[in-house]
């Protein structure tokens, strides 16, 4: 009896331990995030920390019931394609991407794994989704730079630098949605007769950025710049803002990443709102929502960020109208 009691006790203990282990071993979900900046970049550190916090608020904690893998894709289209293929081979539960170029690269590798884009431009025209209301595929997400914003960028440039007579539109046609055509058409339609003339400035390599902008600056006075949403210029924001500053050209940018790195002014969907929306969709997908039925959403609020130091270096005085409307003034 003593031996039998001991065996029963041991068995019961074993079942209890096993039961506790089973209850505590929650299934771990996996997310891969494809990033267009080096992983040690300050912007990456800040944005990922923000996302981790928002996910934790929703019950998803990295290292517990969630595993997040960050992947930076280098500098070339070949690097991006290779990274996209590697991420898909890992078979995560969700792939989170930033730009249109990253979205296209990942969707070229998979039509099964849910893909969540954070800042894709023209997702329908780019073929990422069938419609905004019902994506009807494996991708959905958010867009904070609709082509209609081109009008706002020109308006802001003229407001802060009213002497602007020539506008250079800077982008890489290989990494800008529709090779920039949608934005350019909107820009051309925006300017009234006798308004500033537009000139495209194509930049394809980091080493060519300064020279391309210098070529525009050398054609005469009254120049200003508008940068289109583009993963290439985003990755090379410091080179872009340095060239504009060196050549004394006022510029408006599509992301606050540029103003944080010395650029004059940016206007885009509010970053905090975008982060909240991304976290909410990650949560929904991880809990079983069908990505094909999650509508693409556009920013509901926008953020004007002005770098006062950059304005002073250009000899520009910020009008009261801009000061009042700015959500952030960097001094």
XYZ file of C-alpha atoms in Angstrom:
331
model
C 0.000 0.000 0.000
C 2.797 2.301 0.825
C 4.393 1.690 -2.576
C 1.066 2.119 -4.354
C 0.360 5.381 -2.511
C 3.767 6.681 -3.451
C 3.193 5.894 -7.133
C -0.204 7.564 -7.058
C 1.284 10.621 -5.379
C 4.063 10.823 -7.942
C 1.632 10.391 -10.813
C -0.662 13.057 -9.404
C 2.284 15.399 -8.923
C 3.410 14.747 -12.469
C -0.037 15.451 -13.857
C -0.229 18.649 -11.844
C 3.146 19.857 -13.079
C 2.293 18.896 -16.658
C -1.041 20.660 -16.412
C 0.564 23.851 -15.131
C 3.168 23.744 -17.883
C 0.485 23.278 -20.507
C -1.487 26.208 -19.165
C 1.563 28.483 -19.037
C 2.905 27.505 -22.455
C 0.822 29.876 -24.549
C 1.323 29.534 -28.292
C 3.904 32.043 -29.484
C 2.990 34.170 -32.491
C 5.684 35.478 -34.800
C 5.944 38.820 -36.585
C 8.598 39.862 -39.078
C 9.069 43.600 -39.617
C 10.879 44.714 -42.772
C 12.542 48.076 -42.155
C 13.961 50.554 -44.646
C 16.606 51.967 -42.310
C 19.589 50.428 -40.478
C 18.466 48.727 -37.274
C 20.722 50.958 -35.158
C 19.181 54.144 -36.589
C 17.633 56.346 -33.849
C 14.338 56.553 -35.750
C 14.115 52.750 -35.852
C 14.819 52.483 -32.125
C 12.122 55.022 -31.270
C 9.466 53.638 -33.619
C 9.966 49.992 -32.676
C 9.896 50.814 -28.950
C 6.611 52.629 -29.521
C 5.133 49.660 -31.400
C 6.306 47.161 -28.768
C 4.595 49.250 -26.106
C 1.332 49.477 -28.036
C 1.329 45.723 -28.624
C 2.008 45.077 -24.931
C -1.048 47.187 -24.076
C -3.041 44.750 -26.213
C -1.595 41.698 -24.485
C 1.220 40.847 -26.914
C 4.622 40.871 -25.229
C 7.808 40.201 -27.172
C 9.660 37.279 -25.612
C 6.522 35.861 -23.976
C 3.615 35.148 -26.303
C 5.135 36.997 -29.242
C 8.410 36.900 -31.116
C 9.316 39.906 -33.257
C 12.088 39.759 -35.855
C 13.394 43.023 -37.314
C 14.928 42.890 -40.777
C 16.727 45.788 -42.492
C 17.117 45.255 -46.207
C 20.334 47.001 -47.218
C 20.585 49.560 -50.009
C 19.550 48.044 -53.349
C 16.525 46.480 -55.010
C 18.395 43.170 -55.014
C 18.917 43.477 -51.241
C 15.211 44.104 -50.760
C 14.194 41.140 -52.932
C 16.583 38.851 -51.073
C 15.342 40.031 -47.668
C 11.709 39.586 -48.728
C 12.403 36.014 -49.832
C 14.177 35.201 -46.560
C 11.370 36.645 -44.455
C 8.742 34.640 -46.348
C 10.761 31.440 -45.921
C 10.572 31.966 -42.140
C 6.746 31.703 -42.388
C 5.814 34.268 -39.707
C 2.194 34.889 -38.772
C 2.354 38.471 -40.085
C 4.840 40.436 -42.166
C 4.825 44.166 -41.411
C 6.333 46.495 -44.017
C 6.681 50.235 -44.361
C 6.853 51.525 -47.915
C 5.286 50.605 -51.238
C 8.602 49.152 -52.440
C 8.758 46.808 -49.453
C 5.110 45.831 -49.893
C 5.662 44.968 -53.555
C 8.773 42.921 -52.778
C 7.055 40.835 -50.102
C 3.878 40.300 -52.140
C 6.036 39.053 -55.002
C 7.082 36.228 -52.654
C 3.799 35.333 -50.958
C 0.069 35.543 -51.466
C -0.712 33.547 -48.333
C 1.030 35.166 -45.337
C -0.793 38.290 -44.081
C 1.102 41.440 -45.091
C 0.450 44.686 -43.232
C 1.772 47.884 -44.818
C 2.193 50.983 -42.667
C 2.711 53.791 -45.186
C 2.075 52.467 -48.698
C 1.021 55.027 -51.284
C -1.760 54.270 -53.799
C -2.314 50.649 -52.659
C -5.035 50.009 -55.261
C -3.075 51.476 -58.177
C -0.003 49.569 -57.046
C -1.932 46.292 -57.121
C -1.586 45.537 -53.409
C -5.348 45.378 -52.815
C -8.413 45.038 -55.016
C -10.259 47.843 -53.260
C -9.785 50.004 -50.192
C -13.000 48.795 -48.557
C -12.302 45.094 -49.131
C -8.668 44.267 -49.961
C -9.654 40.713 -50.993
C -6.133 39.305 -50.733
C -3.397 38.813 -48.162
C -2.469 42.491 -47.744
C -4.010 45.500 -46.058
C -2.817 48.461 -44.043
C -2.528 52.199 -44.052
C -1.635 55.107 -46.294
C -0.691 58.522 -44.967
C 0.440 60.154 -48.209
C -2.387 60.255 -50.710
C -1.445 62.026 -53.993
C -3.872 64.821 -53.113
C -1.347 65.884 -50.470
C 0.869 67.150 -53.290
C -1.251 70.281 -53.242
C -0.521 70.814 -49.570
C 3.234 70.405 -50.018
C 3.296 73.091 -52.720
C 1.075 75.367 -50.641
C 3.383 75.052 -47.638
C 6.498 75.646 -49.711
C 5.039 78.841 -51.154
C 3.917 79.960 -47.704
C 7.303 79.595 -46.040
C 9.292 80.691 -49.109
C 7.051 83.002 -51.177
C 9.905 83.840 -53.548
C 9.815 80.283 -54.935
C 9.486 80.302 -58.723
C 10.873 76.878 -59.576
C 10.020 73.645 -57.804
C 12.215 70.602 -58.102
C 10.323 67.377 -57.422
C 12.776 64.854 -55.982
C 12.235 61.085 -56.161
C 13.591 57.787 -57.394
C 11.299 56.528 -60.175
C 12.226 52.926 -59.354
C 10.983 53.134 -55.768
C 8.138 55.659 -56.018
C 4.631 54.296 -56.747
C 3.771 54.531 -60.462
C 7.246 56.029 -60.983
C 5.897 59.262 -59.486
C 3.328 59.792 -62.254
C 0.300 60.066 -59.941
C 1.931 62.708 -57.761
C 3.348 64.645 -60.711
C -0.053 64.815 -62.406
C -1.573 66.168 -59.229
C 1.204 68.736 -58.824
C 0.797 69.987 -62.369
C -2.956 70.334 -61.894
C -2.440 72.277 -58.669
C -0.384 75.192 -59.960
C -2.314 78.067 -61.564
C -1.224 79.764 -64.753
C 1.851 81.861 -64.063
C 2.680 79.815 -60.967
C 5.976 78.055 -60.233
C 7.435 75.784 -62.884
C 8.107 72.146 -62.030
C 11.187 70.111 -62.806
C 11.697 66.452 -61.923
C 14.911 65.548 -60.137
C 15.591 61.826 -60.399
C 17.895 60.323 -57.778
C 18.889 56.673 -58.152
C 22.029 56.303 -56.036
C 23.011 57.854 -52.690
C 26.177 59.287 -54.228
C 24.112 61.078 -56.884
C 21.734 62.943 -54.565
C 23.847 66.036 -53.953
C 24.823 66.374 -57.612
C 21.258 66.025 -58.891
C 19.960 68.697 -56.528
C 22.963 70.915 -57.269
C 22.135 70.670 -60.972
C 18.667 72.029 -60.282
C 19.987 74.799 -58.020
C 22.476 75.882 -60.665
C 19.750 76.709 -63.191
C 18.693 79.908 -61.452
C 17.328 81.549 -58.330
C 13.941 81.088 -56.707
C 14.268 77.336 -56.382
C 12.529 75.108 -53.858
C 12.105 71.366 -53.427
C 9.268 68.930 -52.847
C 10.204 65.342 -51.995
C 7.775 62.587 -52.951
C 7.043 59.593 -50.686
C 9.783 57.201 -51.703
C 11.633 54.474 -49.809
C 14.933 55.505 -51.424
C 14.865 59.130 -50.255
C 13.502 57.984 -46.883
C 16.506 55.715 -46.397
C 18.798 58.550 -47.455
C 17.019 61.352 -45.595
C 20.236 62.735 -44.089
C 21.849 63.061 -47.532
C 18.733 64.742 -48.924
C 18.435 67.315 -46.151
C 22.184 68.005 -46.204
C 22.085 68.726 -49.940
C 19.094 71.060 -49.573
C 20.809 72.918 -46.724
C 24.151 73.202 -48.531
C 22.471 74.621 -51.613
C 20.166 76.911 -49.582
C 16.991 75.417 -51.043
C 13.786 75.427 -48.974
C 12.168 71.991 -49.065
C 9.010 70.220 -47.953
C 9.230 66.528 -47.084
C 6.638 63.712 -46.833
C 7.799 62.309 -43.466
C 9.007 63.810 -40.184
C 12.105 61.596 -40.490
C 13.502 64.332 -42.737
C 12.835 67.237 -40.369
C 14.331 65.245 -37.511
C 17.498 65.046 -39.611
C 17.762 68.739 -40.425
C 15.052 69.196 -43.056
C 12.989 72.378 -43.150
C 9.404 71.155 -43.020
C 7.317 67.991 -43.315
C 3.625 67.328 -43.674
C 2.205 63.814 -43.348
C -0.225 61.645 -41.483
C 0.317 61.857 -37.740
C 2.904 59.258 -36.751
C 1.294 58.410 -33.401
C -2.015 57.688 -35.111
C -0.314 55.435 -37.667
C 1.435 53.472 -34.916
C -1.864 52.978 -33.083
C -3.574 51.747 -36.249
C -0.739 49.334 -37.085
C -0.811 47.884 -33.567
C -4.594 47.495 -33.703
C -4.467 45.585 -37.005
C -1.634 43.349 -35.783
C -3.774 42.524 -32.757
C -6.824 41.755 -34.895
C -4.902 39.523 -37.307
C -3.143 37.616 -34.528
C -6.553 36.970 -32.960
C -7.897 35.503 -36.194
C -9.300 38.383 -38.248
C -9.279 37.834 -42.019
C -6.840 40.288 -43.580
C -8.912 40.260 -46.786
C -11.781 41.883 -44.887
C -9.806 44.577 -43.040
C -10.184 47.817 -45.020
C -7.248 49.985 -45.990
C -7.324 53.121 -43.869
C -6.010 56.619 -44.469
C -4.734 58.987 -41.830
C -7.468 60.964 -40.147
C -5.113 63.558 -38.682
C -2.033 65.180 -40.135
C 1.077 66.681 -38.664
C 3.018 69.741 -39.761
C 6.563 69.693 -38.394
C 8.894 72.672 -38.858
C 12.597 72.800 -38.123
C 13.175 76.353 -36.877
C 16.962 76.017 -37.011
C 16.792 75.030 -40.684
C 14.513 77.985 -41.405
C 16.921 80.401 -39.728
C 19.845 79.001 -41.720
C 17.907 79.735 -44.919
C 17.073 83.260 -43.750
C 13.371 82.437 -43.588
C 11.026 83.927 -41.015
C 8.211 81.622 -39.965
C 4.887 83.393 -40.524
C 2.399 83.322 -37.672
C 0.002 81.294 -39.817
C 2.494 78.426 -39.945
C 3.439 78.673 -36.278
C -0.196 78.341 -35.270
C -0.815 75.324 -37.510
C 2.389 73.438 -36.716
C 2.004 70.457 -34.408
C 5.728 70.513 -33.678
C 8.414 73.174 -34.061
C 11.933 71.814 -33.670
C 14.275 74.454 -32.284
